Coordinates of C-alpha atoms and ligand atoms in Angstrom, one line a residue:
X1 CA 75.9 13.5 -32.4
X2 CA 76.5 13.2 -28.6
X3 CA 80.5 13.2 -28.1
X4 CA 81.5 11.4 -26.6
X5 CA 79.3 8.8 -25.7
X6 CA 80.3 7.0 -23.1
X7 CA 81.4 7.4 -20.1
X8 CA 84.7 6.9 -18.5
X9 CA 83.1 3.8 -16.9
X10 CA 82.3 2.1 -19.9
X11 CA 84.6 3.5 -22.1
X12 CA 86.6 0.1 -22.4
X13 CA 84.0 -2.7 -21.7
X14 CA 82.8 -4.5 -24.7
X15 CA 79.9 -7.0 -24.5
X16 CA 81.1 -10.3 -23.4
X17 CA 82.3 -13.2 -25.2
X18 CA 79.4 -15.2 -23.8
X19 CA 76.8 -13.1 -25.7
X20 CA 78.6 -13.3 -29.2
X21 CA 79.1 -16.7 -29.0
X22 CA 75.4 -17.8 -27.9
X23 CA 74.8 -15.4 -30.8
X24 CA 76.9 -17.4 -33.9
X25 CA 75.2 -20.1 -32.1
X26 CA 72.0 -20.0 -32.5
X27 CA 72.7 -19.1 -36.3
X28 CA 74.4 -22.1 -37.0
X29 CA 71.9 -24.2 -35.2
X30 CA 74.7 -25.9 -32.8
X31 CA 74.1 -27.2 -29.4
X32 CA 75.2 -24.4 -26.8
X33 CA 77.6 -25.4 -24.2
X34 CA 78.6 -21.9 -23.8
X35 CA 76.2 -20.1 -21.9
X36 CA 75.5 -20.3 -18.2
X37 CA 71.9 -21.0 -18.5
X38 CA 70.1 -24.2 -16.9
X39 CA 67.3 -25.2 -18.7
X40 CA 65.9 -27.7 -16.5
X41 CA 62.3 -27.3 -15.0
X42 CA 62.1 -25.3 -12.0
X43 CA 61.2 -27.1 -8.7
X44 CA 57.1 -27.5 -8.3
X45 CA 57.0 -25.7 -5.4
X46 CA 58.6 -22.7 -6.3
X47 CA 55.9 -22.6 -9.8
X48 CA 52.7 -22.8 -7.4
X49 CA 54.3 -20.3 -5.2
X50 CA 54.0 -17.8 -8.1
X51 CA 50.7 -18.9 -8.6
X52 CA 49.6 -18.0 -5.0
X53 CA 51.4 -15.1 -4.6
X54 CA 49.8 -14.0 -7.7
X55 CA 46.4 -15.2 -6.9
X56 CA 46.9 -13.2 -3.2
X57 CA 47.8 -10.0 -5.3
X58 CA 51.4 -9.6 -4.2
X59 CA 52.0 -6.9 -6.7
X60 CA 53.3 -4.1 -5.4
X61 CA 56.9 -2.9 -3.9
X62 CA 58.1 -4.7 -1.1
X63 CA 60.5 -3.8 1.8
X64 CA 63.3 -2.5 -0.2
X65 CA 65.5 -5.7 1.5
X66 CA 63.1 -8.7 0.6
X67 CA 59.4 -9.9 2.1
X68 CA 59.8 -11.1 5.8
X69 CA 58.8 -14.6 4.2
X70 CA 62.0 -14.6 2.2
X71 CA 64.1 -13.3 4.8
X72 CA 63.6 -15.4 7.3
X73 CA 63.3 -18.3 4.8
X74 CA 67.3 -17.5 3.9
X75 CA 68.3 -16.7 7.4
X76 CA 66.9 -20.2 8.3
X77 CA 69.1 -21.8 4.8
X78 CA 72.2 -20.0 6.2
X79 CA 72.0 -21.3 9.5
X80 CA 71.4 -24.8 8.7
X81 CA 73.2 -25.4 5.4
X82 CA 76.5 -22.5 5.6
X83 CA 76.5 -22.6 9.4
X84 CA 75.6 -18.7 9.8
X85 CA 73.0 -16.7 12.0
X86 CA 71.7 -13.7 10.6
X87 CA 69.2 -11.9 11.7
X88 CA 66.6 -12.4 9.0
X89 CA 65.3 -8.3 10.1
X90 CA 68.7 -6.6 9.2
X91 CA 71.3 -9.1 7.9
X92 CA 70.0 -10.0 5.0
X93 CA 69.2 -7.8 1.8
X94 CA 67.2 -9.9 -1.0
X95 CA 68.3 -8.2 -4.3
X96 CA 68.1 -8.8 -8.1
X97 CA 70.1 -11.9 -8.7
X98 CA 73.4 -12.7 -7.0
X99 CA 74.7 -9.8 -9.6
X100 CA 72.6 -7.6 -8.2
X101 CA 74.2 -8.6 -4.9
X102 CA 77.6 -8.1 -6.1
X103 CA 77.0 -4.9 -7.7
X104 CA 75.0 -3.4 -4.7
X105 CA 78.3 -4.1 -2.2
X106 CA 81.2 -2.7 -4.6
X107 CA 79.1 0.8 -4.7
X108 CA 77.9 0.6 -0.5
X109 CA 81.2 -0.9 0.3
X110 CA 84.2 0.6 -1.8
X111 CA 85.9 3.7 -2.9
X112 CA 86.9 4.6 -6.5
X113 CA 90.5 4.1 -6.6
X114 CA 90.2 1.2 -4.1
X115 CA 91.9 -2.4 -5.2
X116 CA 89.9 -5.4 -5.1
X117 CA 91.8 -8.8 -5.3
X118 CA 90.1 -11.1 -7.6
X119 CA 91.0 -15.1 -7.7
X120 CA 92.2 -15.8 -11.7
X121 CA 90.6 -17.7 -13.7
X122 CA 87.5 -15.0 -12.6
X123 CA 84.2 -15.0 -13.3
X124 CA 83.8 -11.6 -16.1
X125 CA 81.4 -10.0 -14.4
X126 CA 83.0 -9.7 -11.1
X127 CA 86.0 -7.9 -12.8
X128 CA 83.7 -5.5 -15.0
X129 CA 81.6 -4.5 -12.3
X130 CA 84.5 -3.4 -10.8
X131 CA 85.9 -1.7 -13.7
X132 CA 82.1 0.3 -13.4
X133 CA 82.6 1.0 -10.1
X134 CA 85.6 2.5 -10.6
X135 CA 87.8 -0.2 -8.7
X136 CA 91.5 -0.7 -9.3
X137 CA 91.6 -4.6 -10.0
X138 CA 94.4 -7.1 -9.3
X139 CA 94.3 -10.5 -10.4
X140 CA 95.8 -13.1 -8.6
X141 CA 96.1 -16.4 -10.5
X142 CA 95.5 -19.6 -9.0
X143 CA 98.5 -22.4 -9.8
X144 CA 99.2 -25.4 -12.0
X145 CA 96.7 -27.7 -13.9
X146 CA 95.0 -28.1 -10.7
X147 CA 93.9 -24.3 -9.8
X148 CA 95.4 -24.0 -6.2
X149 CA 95.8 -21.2 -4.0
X150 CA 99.1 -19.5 -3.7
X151 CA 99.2 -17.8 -0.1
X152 CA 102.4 -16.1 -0.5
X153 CA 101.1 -14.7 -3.8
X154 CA 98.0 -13.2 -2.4
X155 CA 99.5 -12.2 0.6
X156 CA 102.2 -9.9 -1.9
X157 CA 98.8 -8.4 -3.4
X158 CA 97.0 -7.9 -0.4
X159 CA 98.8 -5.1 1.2
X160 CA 96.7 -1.9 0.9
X161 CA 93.9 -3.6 -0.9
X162 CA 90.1 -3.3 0.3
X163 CA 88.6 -6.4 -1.1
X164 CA 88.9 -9.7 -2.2
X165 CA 86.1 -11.9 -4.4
X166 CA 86.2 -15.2 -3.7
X167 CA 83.8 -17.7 -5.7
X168 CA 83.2 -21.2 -4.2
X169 CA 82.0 -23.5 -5.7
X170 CA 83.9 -21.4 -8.7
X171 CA 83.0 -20.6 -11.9
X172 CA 84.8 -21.0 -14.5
X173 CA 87.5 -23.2 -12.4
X174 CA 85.6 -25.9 -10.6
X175 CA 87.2 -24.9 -7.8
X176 CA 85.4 -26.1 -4.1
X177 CA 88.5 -24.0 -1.9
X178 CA 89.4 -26.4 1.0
X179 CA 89.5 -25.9 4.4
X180 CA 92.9 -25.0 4.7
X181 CA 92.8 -22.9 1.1
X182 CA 89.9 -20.5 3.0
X183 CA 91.9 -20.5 6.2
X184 CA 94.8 -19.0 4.1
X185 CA 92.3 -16.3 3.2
X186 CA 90.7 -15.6 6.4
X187 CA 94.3 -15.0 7.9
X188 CA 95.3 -12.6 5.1
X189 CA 92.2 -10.5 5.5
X190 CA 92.3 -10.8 9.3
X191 CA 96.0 -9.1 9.4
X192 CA 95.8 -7.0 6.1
X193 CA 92.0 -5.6 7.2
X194 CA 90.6 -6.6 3.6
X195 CA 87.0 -6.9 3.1
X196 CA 85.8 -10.9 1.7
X197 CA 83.0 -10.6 -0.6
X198 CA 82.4 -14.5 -1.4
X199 CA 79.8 -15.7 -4.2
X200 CA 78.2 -18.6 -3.7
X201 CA 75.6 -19.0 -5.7
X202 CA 77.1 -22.8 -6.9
X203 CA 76.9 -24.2 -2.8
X204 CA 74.3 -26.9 -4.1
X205 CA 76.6 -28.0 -6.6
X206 CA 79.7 -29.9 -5.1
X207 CA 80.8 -33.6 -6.4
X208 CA 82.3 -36.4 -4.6
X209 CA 80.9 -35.8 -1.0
X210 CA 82.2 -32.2 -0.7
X211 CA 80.8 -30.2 1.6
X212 CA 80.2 -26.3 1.1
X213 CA 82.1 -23.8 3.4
X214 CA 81.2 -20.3 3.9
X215 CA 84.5 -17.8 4.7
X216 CA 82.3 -16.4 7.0
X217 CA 82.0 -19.1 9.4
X218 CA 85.9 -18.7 9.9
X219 CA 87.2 -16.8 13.4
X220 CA 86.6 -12.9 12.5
X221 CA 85.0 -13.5 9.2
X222 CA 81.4 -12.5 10.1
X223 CA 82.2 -8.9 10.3
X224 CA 84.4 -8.5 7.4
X225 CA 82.7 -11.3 4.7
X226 CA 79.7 -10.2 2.5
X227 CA 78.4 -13.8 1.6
X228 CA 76.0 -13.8 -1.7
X229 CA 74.1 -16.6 -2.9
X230 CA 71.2 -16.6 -5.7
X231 CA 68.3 -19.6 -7.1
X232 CA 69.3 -18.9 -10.4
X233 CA 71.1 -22.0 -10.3
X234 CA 69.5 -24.2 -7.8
X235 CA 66.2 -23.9 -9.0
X236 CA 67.0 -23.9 -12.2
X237 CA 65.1 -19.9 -12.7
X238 CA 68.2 -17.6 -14.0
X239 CA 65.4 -15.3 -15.2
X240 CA 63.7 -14.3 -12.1
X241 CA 66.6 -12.5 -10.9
X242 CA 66.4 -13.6 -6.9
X243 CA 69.7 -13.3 -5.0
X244 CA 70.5 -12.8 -1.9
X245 CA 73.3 -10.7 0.8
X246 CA 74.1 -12.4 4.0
X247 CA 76.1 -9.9 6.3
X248 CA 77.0 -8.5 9.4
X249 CA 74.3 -5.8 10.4
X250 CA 77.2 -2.7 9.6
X251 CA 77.7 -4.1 5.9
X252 CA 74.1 -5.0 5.2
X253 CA 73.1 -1.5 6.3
X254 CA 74.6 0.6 3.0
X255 CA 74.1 -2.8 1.3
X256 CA 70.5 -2.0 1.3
X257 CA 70.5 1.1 1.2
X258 CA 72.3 0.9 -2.8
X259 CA 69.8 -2.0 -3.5
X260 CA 67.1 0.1 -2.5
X261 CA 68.6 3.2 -4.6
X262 CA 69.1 0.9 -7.3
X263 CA 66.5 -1.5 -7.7
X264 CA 63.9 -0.3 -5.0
X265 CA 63.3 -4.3 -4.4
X266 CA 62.8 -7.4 -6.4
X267 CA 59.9 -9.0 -7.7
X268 CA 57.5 -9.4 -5.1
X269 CA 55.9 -12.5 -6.4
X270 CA 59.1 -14.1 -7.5
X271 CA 60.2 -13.8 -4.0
X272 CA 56.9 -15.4 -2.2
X273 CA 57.7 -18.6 -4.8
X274 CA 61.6 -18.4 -3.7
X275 CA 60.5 -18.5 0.2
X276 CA 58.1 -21.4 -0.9
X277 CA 60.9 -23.2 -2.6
X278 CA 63.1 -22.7 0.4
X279 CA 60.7 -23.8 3.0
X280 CA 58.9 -26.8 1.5
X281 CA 62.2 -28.4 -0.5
X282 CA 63.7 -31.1 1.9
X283 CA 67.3 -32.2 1.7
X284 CA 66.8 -35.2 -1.0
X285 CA 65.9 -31.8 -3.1
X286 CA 69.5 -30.7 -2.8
X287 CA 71.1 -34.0 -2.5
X288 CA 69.8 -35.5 -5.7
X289 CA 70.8 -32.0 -7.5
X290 CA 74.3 -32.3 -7.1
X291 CA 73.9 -36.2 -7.5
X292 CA 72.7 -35.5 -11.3
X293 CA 75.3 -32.6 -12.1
X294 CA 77.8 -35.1 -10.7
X295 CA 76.6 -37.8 -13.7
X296 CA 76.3 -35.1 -16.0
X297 CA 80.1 -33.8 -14.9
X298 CA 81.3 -37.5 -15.6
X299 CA 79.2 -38.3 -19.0
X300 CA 80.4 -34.9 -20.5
X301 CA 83.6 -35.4 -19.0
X302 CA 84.1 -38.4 -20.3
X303 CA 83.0 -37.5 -24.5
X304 CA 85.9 -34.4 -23.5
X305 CA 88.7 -37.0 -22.7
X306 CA 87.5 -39.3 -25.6
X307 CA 88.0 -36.2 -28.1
X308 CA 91.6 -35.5 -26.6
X309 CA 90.4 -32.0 -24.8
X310 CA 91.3 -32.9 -21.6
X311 CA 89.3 -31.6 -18.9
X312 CA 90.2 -30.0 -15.5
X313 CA 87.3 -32.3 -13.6
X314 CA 85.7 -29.8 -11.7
X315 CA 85.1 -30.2 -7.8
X316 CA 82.4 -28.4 -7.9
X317 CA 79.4 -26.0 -9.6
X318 CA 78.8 -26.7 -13.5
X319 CA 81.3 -26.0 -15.7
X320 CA 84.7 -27.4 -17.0
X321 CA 87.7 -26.3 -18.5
X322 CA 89.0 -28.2 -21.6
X323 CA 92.4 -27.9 -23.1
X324 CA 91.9 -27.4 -26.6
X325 CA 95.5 -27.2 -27.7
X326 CA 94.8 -30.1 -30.0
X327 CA 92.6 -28.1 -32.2
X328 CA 96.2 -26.1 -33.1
X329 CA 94.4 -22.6 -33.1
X330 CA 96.3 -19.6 -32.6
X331 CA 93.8 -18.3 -29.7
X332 CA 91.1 -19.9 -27.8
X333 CA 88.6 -17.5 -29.4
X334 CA 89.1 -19.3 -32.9
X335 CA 89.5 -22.6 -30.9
X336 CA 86.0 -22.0 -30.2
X337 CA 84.7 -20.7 -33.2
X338 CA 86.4 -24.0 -34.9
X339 CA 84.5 -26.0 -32.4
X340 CA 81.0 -24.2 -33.2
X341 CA 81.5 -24.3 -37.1
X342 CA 82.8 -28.4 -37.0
X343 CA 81.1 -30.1 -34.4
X344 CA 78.0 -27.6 -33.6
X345 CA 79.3 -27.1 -30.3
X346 CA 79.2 -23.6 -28.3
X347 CA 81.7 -22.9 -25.6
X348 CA 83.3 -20.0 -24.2
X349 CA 87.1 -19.1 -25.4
X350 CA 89.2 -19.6 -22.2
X351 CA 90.4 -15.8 -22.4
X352 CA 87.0 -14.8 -21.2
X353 CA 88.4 -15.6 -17.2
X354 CA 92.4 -15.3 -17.8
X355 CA 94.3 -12.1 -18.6
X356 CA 97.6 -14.6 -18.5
X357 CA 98.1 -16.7 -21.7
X358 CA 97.0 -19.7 -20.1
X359 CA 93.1 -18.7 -21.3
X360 CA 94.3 -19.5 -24.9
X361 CA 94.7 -22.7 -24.3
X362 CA 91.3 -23.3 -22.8
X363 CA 88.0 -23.5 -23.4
X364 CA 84.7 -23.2 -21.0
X365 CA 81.8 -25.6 -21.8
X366 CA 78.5 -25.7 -19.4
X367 CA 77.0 -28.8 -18.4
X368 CA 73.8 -27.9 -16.9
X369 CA 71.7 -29.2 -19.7
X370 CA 68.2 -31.0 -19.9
X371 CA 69.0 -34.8 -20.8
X372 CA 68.1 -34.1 -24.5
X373 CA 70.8 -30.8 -24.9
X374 CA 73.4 -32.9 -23.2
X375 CA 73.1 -36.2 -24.8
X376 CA 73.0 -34.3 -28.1
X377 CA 76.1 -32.2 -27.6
X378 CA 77.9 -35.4 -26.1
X379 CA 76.8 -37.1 -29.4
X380 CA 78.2 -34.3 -31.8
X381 CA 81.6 -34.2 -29.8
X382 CA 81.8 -37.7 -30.1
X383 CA 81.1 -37.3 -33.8
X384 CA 83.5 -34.6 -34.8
X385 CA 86.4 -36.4 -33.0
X386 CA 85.6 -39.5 -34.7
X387 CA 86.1 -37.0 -37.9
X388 CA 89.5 -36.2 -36.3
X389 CA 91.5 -39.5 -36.4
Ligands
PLP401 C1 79.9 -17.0 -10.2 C2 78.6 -16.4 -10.7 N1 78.0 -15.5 -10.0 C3 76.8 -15.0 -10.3 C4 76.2 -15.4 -11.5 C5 74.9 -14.8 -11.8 O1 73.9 -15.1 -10.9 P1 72.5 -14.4 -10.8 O2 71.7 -15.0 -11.9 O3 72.0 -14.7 -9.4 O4 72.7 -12.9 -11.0 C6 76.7 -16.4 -12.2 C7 76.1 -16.9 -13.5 O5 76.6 -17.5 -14.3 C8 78.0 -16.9 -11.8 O6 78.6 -17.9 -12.5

């Protein structure tokens, strides 16, 4: 036998808690609220423009950073909904999902050994795609019931660090950063040179008339802000694996040139049917999106305040954070597990995006569910807490 086995770059990472849970789920049968995954229909457009890319034989590599089609598509989507102008021929790398993105600018971008700032609660890939890159991590956690920045804190961590993530619309916290929040950021990576890398892949997905800002819009942000997005989300196709890089020409440069080592490009008919979806979709598209996550937020929201797990209502992209203290578990991990055997309910134990002891207290549940998935889990909450009293 091979010894060791791994290397020093996986030596600590262990499949996530996402993946074991879906897992116990699907053996019991339960409804999962866990997972990430949409499962509503993609957009008609963007199915036909498989079709016809198909049909027009669009099978073989393409420009290592995206089809011209799809790049100007996104650099016309960036100027018109985040208010940025890159030039579709060398600011923009199309690349394997928005984790593709992120994975492509830690390696073209940072050093082993470097520190990268990441917001806590974090999403666990961000943090263990650093931990593969070889990155020094830091977490710094966002404050009180309601998530909010701490300036002073990040401005403590941010001396001698190379990057900050930044997720808005974020996942798991909900969290739409406001104006002044991202202002507090620009500043500290203005004066302490840092590098932004923002994910955005949930900018469709804001509640209550919020509107989505991009760091990189902010004085000086352009040439220090690597801004990702993906359609995994918005159109509802997590298994096409189309993200995108928006960035000034210098990042996107050794961006592309890790994609292209990497990945060489992304699936050339997928990417056709992206462009399609991008061009042809008018704003009702994206308005009556984030009108139906919004119901779905408050229906599920609702059965979660009925059941005594309060929720943290989330400002933005589709998940929420519950307080499961009532269930009097030791950890959020059995919290869960209780949940899943009981009620037939997956969700993610809270200590997935915390290191701090807050995570126990916590779990994650997913609302981005077709009607059917929803209206049953909302049923089988209601249920079980019903049991309860
Ligand atoms: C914050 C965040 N970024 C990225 C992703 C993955 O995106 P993609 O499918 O584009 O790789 C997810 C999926 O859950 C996410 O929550």
């Amino acid at each position: 036998m091979l010894e060791p086995i791994r290397s020093h770059r996986v030596a600590d990472l262990v499949q996530s808690d996402i993946r074991a849970m879906t897992q116990r789920c699907v053996e019991l049968g339960g409804v999962n609220l866990g997972q990430g995954v949409c499962d509503t229909p993609p957009p008609n457009p963007v199915v036909a423009g498989v079709q016809g890319a198909l049909d027009r034989g669009a099978n073989i590599y393409t420009r290592f950073d995206g089809v011209g089609r799809l790049r100007k598509a996104l650099a016309g989507k960036f100027e018109r909904h985040n208010g940025l102008k890159p030039d579709p021929d060398c600011e923009i790398v199309v690349t394997i999902g928005s984790t593709g993105a992120f994975a492509a600018t830690l390696m073209a971008l940072c050093n082993p050994g470097d520190r990268l700032l990441l917001l806590e609660p974090y999403y666990g890939y961000h943090l263990n795609t650093a931990r593969v890159a070889q990155l020094e991590t830091e977490l710094v956690p966002l404050q009180g019931p309601e998530l909010k920045l701490d300036a002073g804190l990040l401005e403590e961590k941010a001396r001698g660090a190379r990057a900050l993530v930044l997720n808005t619309p974020g996942n798991p916290s909900g969290r739409v950063f406001t104006r002044e929040e991202l202002e507090a950021i620009a500043d500290i990576c203005r004066r302490h040179n840092l590098l932004c890398i923002t994910d955005e892949i949930y900018e469709y997905f804001l509640y209550d008339g919020r509107k989505h800002i991009s760091i990189a819009t902010l004085p000086g942000m352009w040439e220090r802000t690597v801004t990702i997005t993906g359609y995994s989300k918005t159109f509802s196709i997590t298994g096409w694996r189309i993200g995108a890089v928006a960035a000034h020409r210098d990042l996107a440069a050794p961006i592309g040139l890790v994609n292209d080592l990497y990945y060489v490009c992304a699936p050339s008919p997928l990417q056709y049917a992206v462009a399609d979806g991008i061009n042809t979709l008018a704003d009702d598209f994206y308005r009556d999106l984030a009108q139906e996550y919004q119901d779905k937020r408050d229906r599920f929201c609702g059965v979660l305040k009925e059941a005594g797990l309060t929720p943290a209502i989330p400002e933005g992209a589709y998940y929420v954070l519950a307080d499961i203290r009532r269930l009097g578990c030791d950890n959020a991990r059995d919290a869960a597990m209780k949940l899943l055997e009981e009620a037939g309910i997956a969700s993610i134990p809270g200590s997935a995006f915390f290191a701090d002891p807050r995570g126990e207290q916590l779990v994650r549940f997913c609302f981005a569910k077709d009607e059917d998935t929803l209206n049953r889990g909302c049923e089988q909450l209601s249920d079980w807490a019903r049991k309860q009293r």
